[in-house]
Amino acid sequence: MRKGILAVGLLALSYVGYASAEQIGSVDTVFKLIGPDHKIVIEAFDDPDVANVTCYLSRAKTGGIKGGLGLAEDTADGALSCIQVGPIALSDKIKSRKADGETVFKKRTSIVFKSMQVVRFYDDKRNTLVYLVYSDKLVDGSPKNALSTVPIIPWAQGEK
């Protein structure tokens, strides 16, 4: 029993430090007589380390009885679009993490062991932020993914 409580506590702590999403809207995809319908949910989150970058994520949300109780496993389907909403200044920390990336958003997509996450990379040669969304599972992840880029254009920052 104590091990179970500890595992749940560690799982909850693993999500601390990531951006939180704001639901923008949703559309129903499958009617369910009992419980909520299956949906595609649209969420927005701001990059926690890069001011003035907002990402929009659409993802599948399973309904029905299990979905209503939070016990369903959502599919690995998702799409991502990130935009610059103001001047961007990159820290040396972000520029140095270009190869392995940094997780900026993570959302649980099943009761345990499965999540959808967004990882930020920096392409120094093209001066571009690259955001990748994918779903992972403790044992077996999914190759489904989507990509969005935010070019950092000096003239858009007021620089010459």
CSV table of N, CA, C and O in Angstrom, one decimal, residues 11 15 62 72-77 106-117 134-142:
chain,number,residue,atom,x,y,z
A,11,LEU,N,4.8,10.2,-9.3
A,11,LEU,CA,4.3,10.5,-10.6
A,11,LEU,C,3.7,12.0,-10.6
A,11,LEU,O,4.0,12.7,-11.6
A,15,TYR,N,5.5,16.0,-12.8
A,15,TYR,CA,4.9,16.9,-13.7
A,15,TYR,C,5.1,18.4,-13.3
A,15,TYR,O,4.6,19.3,-13.9
A,62,THR,N,-10.3,10.7,-24.8
A,62,THR,CA,-11.3,9.6,-24.8
A,62,THR,C,-12.4,9.8,-23.9
A,62,THR,O,-12.2,10.3,-22.8
A,72,ALA,N,-9.5,6.1,-18.8
A,72,ALA,CA,-9.3,5.8,-20.2
A,72,ALA,C,-7.9,6.2,-20.6
A,72,ALA,O,-7.2,7.1,-20.0
A,73,GLU,N,-7.3,5.5,-21.6
A,73,GLU,CA,-6.1,5.9,-22.2
A,73,GLU,C,-6.3,6.6,-23.5
A,73,GLU,O,-6.9,6.1,-24.4
A,74,ASP,N,-5.9,7.9,-23.6
A,74,ASP,CA,-6.0,8.6,-24.8
A,74,ASP,C,-5.1,8.1,-25.9
A,74,ASP,O,-4.0,7.6,-25.6
A,75,THR,N,-5.5,8.3,-27.1
A,75,THR,CA,-4.6,7.9,-28.2
A,75,THR,C,-3.4,8.8,-28.3
A,75,THR,O,-3.3,9.9,-27.7
A,76,ALA,N,-2.4,8.5,-29.1
A,76,ALA,CA,-1.2,9.2,-29.2
A,76,ALA,C,-1.3,10.3,-30.3
A,76,ALA,O,-0.3,10.9,-30.7
A,77,ASP,N,-2.5,10.6,-30.8
A,77,ASP,CA,-2.7,11.6,-31.8
A,77,ASP,C,-2.6,13.0,-31.3
A,77,ASP,O,-3.2,13.3,-30.3
A,106,LYS,N,4.0,18.8,-20.5
A,106,LYS,CA,3.7,17.3,-20.4
A,106,LYS,C,2.3,17.2,-19.8
A,106,LYS,O,1.9,17.9,-18.9
A,107,LYS,N,1.5,16.3,-20.4
A,107,LYS,CA,0.1,16.1,-20.1
A,107,LYS,C,-0.1,14.6,-19.9
A,107,LYS,O,0.3,13.8,-20.8
A,108,ARG,N,-0.7,14.1,-18.8
A,108,ARG,CA,-1.0,12.7,-18.6
A,108,ARG,C,-2.1,12.3,-19.5
A,108,ARG,O,-3.1,13.0,-19.7
A,109,THR,N,-1.9,11.2,-20.2
A,109,THR,CA,-2.9,10.7,-21.2
A,109,THR,C,-3.5,9.4,-20.8
A,109,THR,O,-4.2,8.7,-21.6
A,110,SER,N,-3.1,8.9,-19.6
A,110,SER,CA,-3.8,7.6,-19.1
A,110,SER,C,-3.6,7.7,-17.6
A,110,SER,O,-2.9,8.6,-17.1
A,111,ILE,N,-4.2,6.8,-16.9
A,111,ILE,CA,-4.2,6.9,-15.4
A,111,ILE,C,-2.8,6.8,-14.9
A,111,ILE,O,-2.4,7.5,-13.9
A,112,VAL,N,-1.9,6.0,-15.5
A,112,VAL,CA,-0.5,5.9,-15.2
A,112,VAL,C,0.3,5.6,-16.4
A,112,VAL,O,-0.2,5.0,-17.3
A,113,PHE,N,1.6,6.0,-16.4
A,113,PHE,CA,2.6,5.6,-17.4
A,113,PHE,C,2.5,6.0,-18.8
A,113,PHE,O,3.3,5.6,-19.6
A,114,LYS,N,1.5,6.9,-19.2
A,114,LYS,CA,1.5,7.4,-20.5
A,114,LYS,C,1.3,8.9,-20.5
A,114,LYS,O,0.5,9.4,-19.7
A,115,SER,N,2.1,9.6,-21.3
A,115,SER,CA,1.9,11.1,-21.3
A,115,SER,C,2.2,11.6,-22.7
A,115,SER,O,2.8,10.9,-23.5
A,116,MET,N,1.7,12.8,-23.0
A,116,MET,CA,2.0,13.5,-24.2
A,116,MET,C,2.9,14.7,-23.8
A,116,MET,O,2.6,15.3,-22.8
A,117,GLN,N,4.0,14.9,-24.5
A,117,GLN,CA,4.9,15.9,-24.1
A,117,GLN,C,5.4,16.7,-25.3
A,117,GLN,O,5.4,16.2,-26.4
A,134,TYR,N,5.0,14.4,-28.9
A,134,TYR,CA,4.9,13.0,-29.1
A,134,TYR,C,4.3,12.4,-27.8
A,134,TYR,O,4.2,13.1,-26.8
A,135,SER,N,3.9,11.1,-27.9
A,135,SER,CA,3.4,10.4,-26.8
A,135,SER,C,4.3,9.3,-26.3
A,135,SER,O,4.9,8.7,-27.2
A,136,ASP,N,4.5,9.2,-25.0
A,136,ASP,CA,5.4,8.1,-24.6
A,136,ASP,C,4.7,7.3,-23.5
A,136,ASP,O,3.7,7.8,-22.9
A,137,LYS,N,5.1,6.1,-23.4
A,137,LYS,CA,4.6,5.2,-22.4
A,137,LYS,C,5.7,4.5,-21.8
A,137,LYS,O,6.8,4.3,-22.4
A,138,LEU,N,5.6,4.1,-20.5
A,138,LEU,CA,6.7,3.4,-19.8
A,138,LEU,C,7.3,2.3,-20.6
A,138,LEU,O,8.6,2.2,-20.7
A,139,VAL,N,6.5,1.5,-21.2
A,139,VAL,CA,7.1,0.3,-21.9
A,139,VAL,C,7.1,0.5,-23.4
A,139,VAL,O,8.1,0.2,-24.1
A,140,ASP,N,6.1,1.0,-24.0
A,140,ASP,CA,5.9,1.1,-25.4
A,140,ASP,C,5.4,2.4,-25.9
A,140,ASP,O,4.2,2.7,-25.7
A,141,GLY,N,6.2,3.3,-26.4
A,141,GLY,CA,5.8,4.6,-26.8
A,141,GLY,C,5.2,4.5,-28.2
A,141,GLY,O,5.0,3.5,-28.8
A,142,SER,N,4.9,5.7,-28.8
A,142,SER,CA,4.4,5.7,-30.2
A,142,SER,C,5.2,6.6,-31.1
A,142,SER,O,5.8,7.6,-30.7
